[in-house]
Coordinates of C-alpha atoms in Angstrom, one line a residue:
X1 CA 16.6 24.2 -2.1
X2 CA 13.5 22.4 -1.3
X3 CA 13.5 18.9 0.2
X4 CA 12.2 16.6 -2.7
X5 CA 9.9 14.8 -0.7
X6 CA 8.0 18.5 -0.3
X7 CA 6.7 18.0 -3.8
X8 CA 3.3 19.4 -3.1
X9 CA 0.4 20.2 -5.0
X10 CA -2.6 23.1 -4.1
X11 CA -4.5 20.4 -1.2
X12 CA -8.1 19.5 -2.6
X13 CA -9.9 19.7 0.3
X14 CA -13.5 20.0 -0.7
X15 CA -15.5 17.2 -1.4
X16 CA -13.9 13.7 -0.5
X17 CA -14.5 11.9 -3.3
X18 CA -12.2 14.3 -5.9
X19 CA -9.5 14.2 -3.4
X20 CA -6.6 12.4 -4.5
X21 CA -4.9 11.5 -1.7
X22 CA -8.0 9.7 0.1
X23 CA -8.5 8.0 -3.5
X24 CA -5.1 6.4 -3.2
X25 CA -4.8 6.0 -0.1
X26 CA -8.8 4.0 -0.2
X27 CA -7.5 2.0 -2.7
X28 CA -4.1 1.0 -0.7
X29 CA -6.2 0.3 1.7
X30 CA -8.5 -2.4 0.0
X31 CA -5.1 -4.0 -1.4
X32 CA -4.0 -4.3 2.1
X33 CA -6.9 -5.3 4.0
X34 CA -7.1 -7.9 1.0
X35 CA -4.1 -9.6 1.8
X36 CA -4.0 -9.4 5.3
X37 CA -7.5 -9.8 5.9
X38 CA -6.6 -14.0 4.9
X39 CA -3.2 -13.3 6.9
X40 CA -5.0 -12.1 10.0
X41 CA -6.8 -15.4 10.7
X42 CA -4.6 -18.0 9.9
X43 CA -1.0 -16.8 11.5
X44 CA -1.7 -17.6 15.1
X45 CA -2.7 -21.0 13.6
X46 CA -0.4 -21.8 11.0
X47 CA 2.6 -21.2 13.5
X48 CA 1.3 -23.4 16.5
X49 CA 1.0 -26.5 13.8
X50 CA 4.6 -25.5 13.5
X51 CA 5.0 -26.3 17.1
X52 CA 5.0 -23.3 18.7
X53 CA 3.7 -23.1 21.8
X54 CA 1.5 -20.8 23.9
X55 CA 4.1 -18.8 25.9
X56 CA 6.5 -18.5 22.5
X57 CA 3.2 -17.3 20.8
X58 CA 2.8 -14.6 23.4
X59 CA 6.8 -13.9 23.3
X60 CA 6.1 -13.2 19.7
X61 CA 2.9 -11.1 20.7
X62 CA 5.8 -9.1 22.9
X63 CA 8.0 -8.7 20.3
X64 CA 6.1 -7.2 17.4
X65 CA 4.1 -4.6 20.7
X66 CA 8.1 -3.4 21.6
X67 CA 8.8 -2.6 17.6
X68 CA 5.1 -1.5 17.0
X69 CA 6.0 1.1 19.9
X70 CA 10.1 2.1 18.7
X71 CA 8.0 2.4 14.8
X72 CA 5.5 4.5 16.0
X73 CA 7.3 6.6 17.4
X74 CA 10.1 6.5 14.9
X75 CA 8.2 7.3 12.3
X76 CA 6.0 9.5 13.8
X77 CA 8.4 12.3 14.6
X78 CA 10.3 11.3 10.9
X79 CA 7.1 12.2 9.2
X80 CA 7.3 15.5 11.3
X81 CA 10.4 16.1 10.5
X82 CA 10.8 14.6 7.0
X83 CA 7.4 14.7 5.6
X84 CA 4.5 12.1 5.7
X85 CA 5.4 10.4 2.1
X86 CA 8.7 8.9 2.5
X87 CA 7.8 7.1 6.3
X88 CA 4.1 6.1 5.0
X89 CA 6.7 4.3 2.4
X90 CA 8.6 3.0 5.0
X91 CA 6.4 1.9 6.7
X92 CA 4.6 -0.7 4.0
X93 CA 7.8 -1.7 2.9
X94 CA 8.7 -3.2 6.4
X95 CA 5.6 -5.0 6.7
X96 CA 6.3 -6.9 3.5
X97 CA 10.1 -8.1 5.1
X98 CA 8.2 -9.1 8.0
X99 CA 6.1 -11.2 5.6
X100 CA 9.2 -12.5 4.0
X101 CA 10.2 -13.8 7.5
X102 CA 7.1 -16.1 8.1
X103 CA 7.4 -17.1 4.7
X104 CA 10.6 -18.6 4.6
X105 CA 10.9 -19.8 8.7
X106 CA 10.1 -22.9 10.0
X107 CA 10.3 -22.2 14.1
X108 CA 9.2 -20.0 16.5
X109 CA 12.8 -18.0 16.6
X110 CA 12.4 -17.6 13.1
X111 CA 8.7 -16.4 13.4
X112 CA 10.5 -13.3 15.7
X113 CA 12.0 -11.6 12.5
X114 CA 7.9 -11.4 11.4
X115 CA 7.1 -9.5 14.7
X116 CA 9.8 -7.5 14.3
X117 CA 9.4 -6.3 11.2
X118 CA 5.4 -6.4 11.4
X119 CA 5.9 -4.3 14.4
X120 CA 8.3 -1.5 13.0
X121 CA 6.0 -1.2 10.3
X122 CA 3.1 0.2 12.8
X123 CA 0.8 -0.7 10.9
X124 CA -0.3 -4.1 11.6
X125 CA -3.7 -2.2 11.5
X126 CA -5.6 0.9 9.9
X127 CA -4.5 3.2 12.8
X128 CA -0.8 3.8 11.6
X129 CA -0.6 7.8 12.8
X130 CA 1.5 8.4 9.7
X131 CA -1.5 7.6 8.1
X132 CA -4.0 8.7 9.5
X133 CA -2.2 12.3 9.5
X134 CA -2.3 12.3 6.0
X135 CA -5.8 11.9 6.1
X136 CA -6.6 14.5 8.1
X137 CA -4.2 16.9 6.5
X138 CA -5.9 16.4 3.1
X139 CA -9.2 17.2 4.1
X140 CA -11.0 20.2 5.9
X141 CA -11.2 19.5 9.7
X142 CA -14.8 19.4 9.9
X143 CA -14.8 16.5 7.5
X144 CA -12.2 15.0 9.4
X145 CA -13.9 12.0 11.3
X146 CA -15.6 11.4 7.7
X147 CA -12.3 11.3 5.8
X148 CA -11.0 8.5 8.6
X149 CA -14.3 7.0 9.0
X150 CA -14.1 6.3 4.9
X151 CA -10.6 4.7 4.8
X152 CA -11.6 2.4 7.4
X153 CA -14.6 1.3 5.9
X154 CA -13.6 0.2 2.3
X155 CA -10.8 -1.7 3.4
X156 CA -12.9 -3.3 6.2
X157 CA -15.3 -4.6 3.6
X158 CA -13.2 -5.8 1.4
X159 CA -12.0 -8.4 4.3
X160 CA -15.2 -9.7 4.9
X161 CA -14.1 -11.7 1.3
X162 CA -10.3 -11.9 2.4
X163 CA -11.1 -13.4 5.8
X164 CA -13.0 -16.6 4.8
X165 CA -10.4 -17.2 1.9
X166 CA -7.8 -16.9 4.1
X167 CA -9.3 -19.5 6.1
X168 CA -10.0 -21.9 3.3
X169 CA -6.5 -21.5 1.7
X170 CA -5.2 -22.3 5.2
X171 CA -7.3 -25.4 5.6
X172 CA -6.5 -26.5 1.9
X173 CA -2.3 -26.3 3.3
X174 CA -2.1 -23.4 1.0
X175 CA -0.6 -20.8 3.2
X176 CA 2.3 -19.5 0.8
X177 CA -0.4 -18.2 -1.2
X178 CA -1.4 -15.8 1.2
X179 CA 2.2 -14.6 2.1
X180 CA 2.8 -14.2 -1.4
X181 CA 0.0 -11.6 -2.0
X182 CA 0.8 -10.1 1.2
X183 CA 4.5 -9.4 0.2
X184 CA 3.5 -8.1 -3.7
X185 CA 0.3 -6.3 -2.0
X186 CA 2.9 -3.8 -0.2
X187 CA 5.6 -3.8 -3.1
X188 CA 2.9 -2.4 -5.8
X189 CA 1.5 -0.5 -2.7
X190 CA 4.7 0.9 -1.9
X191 CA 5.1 1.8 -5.7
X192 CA 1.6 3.7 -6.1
X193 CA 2.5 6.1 -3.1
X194 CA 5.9 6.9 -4.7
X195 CA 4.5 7.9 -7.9
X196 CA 1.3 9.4 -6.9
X197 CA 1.0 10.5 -3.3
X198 CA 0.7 14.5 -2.7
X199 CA 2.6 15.5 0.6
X200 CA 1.2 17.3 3.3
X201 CA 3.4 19.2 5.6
X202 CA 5.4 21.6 4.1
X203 CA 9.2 22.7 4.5
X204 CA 7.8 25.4 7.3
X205 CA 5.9 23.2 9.0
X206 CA 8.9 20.9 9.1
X207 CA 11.6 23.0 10.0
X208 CA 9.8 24.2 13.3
X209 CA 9.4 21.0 14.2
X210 CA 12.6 20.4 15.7
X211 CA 14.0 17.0 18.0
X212 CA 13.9 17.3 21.4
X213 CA 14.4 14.2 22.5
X214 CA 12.0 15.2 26.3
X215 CA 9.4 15.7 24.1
X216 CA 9.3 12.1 22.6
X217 CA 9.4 10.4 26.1
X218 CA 7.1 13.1 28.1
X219 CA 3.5 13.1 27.8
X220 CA 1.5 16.3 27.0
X221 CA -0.3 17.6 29.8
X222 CA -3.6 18.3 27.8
X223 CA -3.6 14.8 26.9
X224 CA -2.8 13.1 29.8
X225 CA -6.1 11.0 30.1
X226 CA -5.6 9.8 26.5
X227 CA -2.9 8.3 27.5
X228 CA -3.9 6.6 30.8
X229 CA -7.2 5.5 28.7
X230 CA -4.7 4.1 25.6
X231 CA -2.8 2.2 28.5
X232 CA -5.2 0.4 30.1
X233 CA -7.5 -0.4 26.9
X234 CA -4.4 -1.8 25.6
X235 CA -2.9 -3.8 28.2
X236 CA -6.2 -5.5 29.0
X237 CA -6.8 -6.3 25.2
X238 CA -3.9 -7.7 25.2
X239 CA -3.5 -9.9 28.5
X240 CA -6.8 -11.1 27.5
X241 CA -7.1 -11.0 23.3
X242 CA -3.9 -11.4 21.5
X243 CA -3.9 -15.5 21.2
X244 CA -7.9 -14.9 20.6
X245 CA -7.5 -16.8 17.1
X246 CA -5.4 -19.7 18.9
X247 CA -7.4 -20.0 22.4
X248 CA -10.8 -20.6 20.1
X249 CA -8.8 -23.3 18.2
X250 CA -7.4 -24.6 21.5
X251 CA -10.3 -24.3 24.0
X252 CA -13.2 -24.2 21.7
X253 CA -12.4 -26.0 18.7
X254 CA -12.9 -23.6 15.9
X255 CA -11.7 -24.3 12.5
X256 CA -10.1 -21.6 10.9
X257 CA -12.8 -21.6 8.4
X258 CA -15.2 -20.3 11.4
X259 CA -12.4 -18.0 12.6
X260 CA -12.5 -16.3 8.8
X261 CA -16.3 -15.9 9.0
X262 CA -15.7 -14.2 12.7
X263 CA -13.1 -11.8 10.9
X264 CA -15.6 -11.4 8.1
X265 CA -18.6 -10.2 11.0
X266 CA -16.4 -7.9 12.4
X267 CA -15.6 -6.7 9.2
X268 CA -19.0 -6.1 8.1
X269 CA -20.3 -4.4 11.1
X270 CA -17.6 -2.0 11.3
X271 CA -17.5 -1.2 7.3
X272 CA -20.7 -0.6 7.1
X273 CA -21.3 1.8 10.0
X274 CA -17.9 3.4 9.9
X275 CA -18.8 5.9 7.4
X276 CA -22.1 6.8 9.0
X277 CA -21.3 6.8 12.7
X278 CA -18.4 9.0 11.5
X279 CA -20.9 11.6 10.0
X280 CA -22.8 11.6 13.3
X281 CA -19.4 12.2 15.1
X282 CA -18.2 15.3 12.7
X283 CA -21.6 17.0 14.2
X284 CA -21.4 16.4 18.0
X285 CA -19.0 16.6 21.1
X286 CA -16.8 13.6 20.5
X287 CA -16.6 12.4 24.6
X288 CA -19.7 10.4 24.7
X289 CA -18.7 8.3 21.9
X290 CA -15.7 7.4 23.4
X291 CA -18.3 6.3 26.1
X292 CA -20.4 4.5 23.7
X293 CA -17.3 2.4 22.2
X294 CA -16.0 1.6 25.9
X295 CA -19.2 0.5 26.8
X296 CA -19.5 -2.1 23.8
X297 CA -16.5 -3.6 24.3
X298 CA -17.3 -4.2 27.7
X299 CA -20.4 -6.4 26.0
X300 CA -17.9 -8.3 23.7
X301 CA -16.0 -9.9 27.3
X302 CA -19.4 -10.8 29.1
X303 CA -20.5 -12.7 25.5
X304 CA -17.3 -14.5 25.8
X305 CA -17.6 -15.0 29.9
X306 CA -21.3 -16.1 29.7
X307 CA -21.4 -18.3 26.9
X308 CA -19.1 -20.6 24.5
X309 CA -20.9 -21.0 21.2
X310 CA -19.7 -20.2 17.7
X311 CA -22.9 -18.2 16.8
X312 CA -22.3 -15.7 19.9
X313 CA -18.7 -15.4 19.2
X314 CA -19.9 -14.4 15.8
X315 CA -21.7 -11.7 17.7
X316 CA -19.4 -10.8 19.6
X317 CA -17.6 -9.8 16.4
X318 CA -20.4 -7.4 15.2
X319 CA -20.7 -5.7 18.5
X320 CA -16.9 -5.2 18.0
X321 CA -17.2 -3.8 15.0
X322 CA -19.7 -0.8 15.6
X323 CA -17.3 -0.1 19.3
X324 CA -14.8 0.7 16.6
X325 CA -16.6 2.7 14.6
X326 CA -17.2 4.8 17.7
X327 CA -14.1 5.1 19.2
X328 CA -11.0 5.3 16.2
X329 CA -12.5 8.4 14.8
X330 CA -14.0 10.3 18.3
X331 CA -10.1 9.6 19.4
X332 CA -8.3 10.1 16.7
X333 CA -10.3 13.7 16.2
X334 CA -10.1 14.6 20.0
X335 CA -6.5 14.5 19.9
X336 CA -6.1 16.3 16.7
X337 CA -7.9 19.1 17.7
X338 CA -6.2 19.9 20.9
X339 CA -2.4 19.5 19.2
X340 CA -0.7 21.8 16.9
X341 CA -0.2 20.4 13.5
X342 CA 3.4 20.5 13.1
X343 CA 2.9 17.8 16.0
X344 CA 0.1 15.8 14.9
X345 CA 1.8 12.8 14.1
X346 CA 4.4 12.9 16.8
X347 CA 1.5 12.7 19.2
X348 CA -0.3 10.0 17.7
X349 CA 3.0 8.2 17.9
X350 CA 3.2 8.6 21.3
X351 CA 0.1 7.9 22.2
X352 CA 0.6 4.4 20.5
X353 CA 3.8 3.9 22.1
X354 CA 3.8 4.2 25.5
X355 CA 0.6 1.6 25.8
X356 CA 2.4 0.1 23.5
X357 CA 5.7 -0.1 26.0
X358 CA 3.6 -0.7 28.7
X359 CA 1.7 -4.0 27.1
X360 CA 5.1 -5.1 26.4
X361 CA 4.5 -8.1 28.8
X362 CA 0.5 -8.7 28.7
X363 CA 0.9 -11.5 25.8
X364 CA 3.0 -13.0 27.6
X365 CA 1.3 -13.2 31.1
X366 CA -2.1 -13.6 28.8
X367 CA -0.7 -17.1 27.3
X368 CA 0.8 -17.9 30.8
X369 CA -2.4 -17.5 32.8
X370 CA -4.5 -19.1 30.3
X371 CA -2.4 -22.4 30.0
X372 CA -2.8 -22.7 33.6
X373 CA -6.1 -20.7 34.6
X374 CA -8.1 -20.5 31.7
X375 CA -9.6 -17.7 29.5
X376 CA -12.3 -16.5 32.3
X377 CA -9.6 -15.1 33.9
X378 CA -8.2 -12.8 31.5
X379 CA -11.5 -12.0 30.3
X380 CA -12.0 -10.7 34.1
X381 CA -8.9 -8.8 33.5
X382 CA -10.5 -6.6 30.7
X383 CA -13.6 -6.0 32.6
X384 CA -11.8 -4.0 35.2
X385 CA -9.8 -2.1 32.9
X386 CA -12.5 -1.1 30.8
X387 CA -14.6 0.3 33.8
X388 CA -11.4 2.3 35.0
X389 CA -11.3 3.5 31.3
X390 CA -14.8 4.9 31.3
X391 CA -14.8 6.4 34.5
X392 CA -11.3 8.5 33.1
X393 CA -13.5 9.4 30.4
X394 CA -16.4 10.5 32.3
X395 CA -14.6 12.1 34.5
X396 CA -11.2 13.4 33.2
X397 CA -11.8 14.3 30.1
X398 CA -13.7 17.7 29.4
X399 CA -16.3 18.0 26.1
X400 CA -15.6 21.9 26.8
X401 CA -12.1 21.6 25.3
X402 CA -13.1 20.0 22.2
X403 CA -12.7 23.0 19.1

């Protein structure tokens, strides 16, 4: 008897725009980057006028990187086991607990049930490999990069409105109204996939893909350098980025007005060149923009290092925007293509995972160098790891092995 979340239908993989999966899953995304585009901005914010300090908001930085890893990885090998429905279901419906938490606490302790659940979901952003699996299970593989590329895009527009709201409604003291669309975002989300989403790994697929528990914790060779890249990206971000929102307010004195217009820059630039750049990328070896995307968020650190006003930080922000654009899809694809399918989201996982294991303590030693140190410091931080990180591309990673 077939497993009833196998309820597929003939996969309508010719032009993206009749496909029904990247139709929902588009419109999903603009719900969600819609609520949490105004949630993105304002948290950091909201729970330091709670009194919660630097070092607890880095604790809570910890806590949802430990949970966005045991997710991942969780759901990852689930939706190769189980199917990609039920766990992209999952998934949204623990975000919305993990709004119900910041909704309804008051302290910093109570703030940990948000990173918990926010981190289990692992999908705090539009890289959830569940996801993103999907996506490149309902299209051909030479519209692959296109497919992701357009996901990303609409939602990311549609925060260029959410952002400055969110910012508004924050300075107005009108928080709850935010949490609330967050939490009925997911539920109606949550709803949509139930009734309308077509799976995309069938019972064969699934049955060969067995546990083996040394396969979740080992690495696989032909990947190695994704991983070593993933880890020292990561860590550096997040030593250096993860109180971002709450070191402008503190150092620089942003409002969070300003902080929903820098969300609404980046936003811009990277909807509106997602799409695009990932056309360019379907048609040529993928290494180079991994390169390019390495290379601009080196630029985003010096703009920070070498000058302090709101106008470059906005730059910053577009230059951020087009890296991404550059490096989601070029990764995403270049590990696709050298995995087998029945392990696709497994891998993606993993690769989340262990940076994300690894990063466990860089909020924390971020928010503890800065209260003493200053941001300079963990700004020089992210230049080193990013050079390491190119010269692994550059010098590890083959174009030759790309399909």
């Amino acid at each position: 008897m077939l497993n009833p979340f196998f309820q597929m239908e003939p996969k309508e993989q010719g032009i993206l725009w009749i496909n029904r999966n990247i139709k929902l899953l588009v419109l999903q995304s603009v719900v969600t980057q819609f609520c949490f585009g105004m949630l993105l901005v304002v948290w950091q914010p909201y729970m330091l006028g709670l009194g919660t300090t630097f070092t607890q908001l880095g604790t809570i930085q910890a806590v949802i990187t430990i949970f966005t890893g045991v997710g991942s990885l969780a759901w990852g090998r689930l939706s190769d086991r189980y199917g990609r429905k039920p766990v992209h279901i999952a998934s949204m419906l623990a975000r919305m607990i993990g709004i119900l938490f910041i909704y309804t606490s008051s302290n910093w302790t109570g703030f940990l049930g948000f990173g918990i659940f926010i981190g289990l979901s692992a999908s705090w952003s539009q890289t959830n490999p569940v996801t993103t699996t999907i996506i490149s299970e309902s299209v051909k593989e030479e519209k692959m990069n296109t497919a992701i590329s357009l996901y990303s895009s609409v939602g990311t527009l549609i925060a260029v409105i959410a952002s400055p709201l969110g910012g508004y409604l924050a300075a107005e003291d009108s928080h709850y109204l935010i949490f609330i669309s967050c939490i009925v975002g997911e539920l109606v989300n949550s709803l949509v996939s139930q009734l309308f989403l077509t799976e995309t790994l069938d019972n064969e697929e699934a049955k060969e893909s067995g546990f083996d528990l040394r396969k979740l914790l080992i690495p696989e060779r032909v990947i190695l350098p994704f991983y070593l890249m993933s880890i020292l990206t990561m860590f550096s971000w997040r030593v250096a980025f993860s109180n971002l929102n709450a070191i402008l307010v503190d150092s620089y004195g942003l409002t969070t007005v300003q902080l929903g217009l820098m969300s609404s820059a980046f936003s811009i630039s990277w909807g509106l060149t997602q799409t695009p750049i990932g056309v360019i990328i379907d048609r040529y070896p993928k290494r180079q923009f991994l390169v390019i995307s390495r290379i601009g968020f080196l630029v985003i650190v010096l703009i920070y290092i070498f000058f302090d006003s709101f106008h470059f930080f906005l730059l910053a922000q577009i230059v951020n925007g087009v890296a991404h654009s550059f490096g989601i899809p070029a990764f995403t694809s270049m590990i696709l293509t050298r995995v087998d399918k029945s392990e696709r989201a497994t891998v993606l996982a993993k690769l989340s995972t262990l940076p994300q294991i690894v990063s466990v303590p860089a909020p924390i030693i971020g928010g503890y160098f800065y209260e003493r140190y200053g941001f300079k410091i963990l700004l020089i931080n992210r230049v080193i790891f990013l050079v390491i990180s190119i010269l692994v591309i550059l010098f590890w990673i083959s174009s030759a092995e790309e399909k």
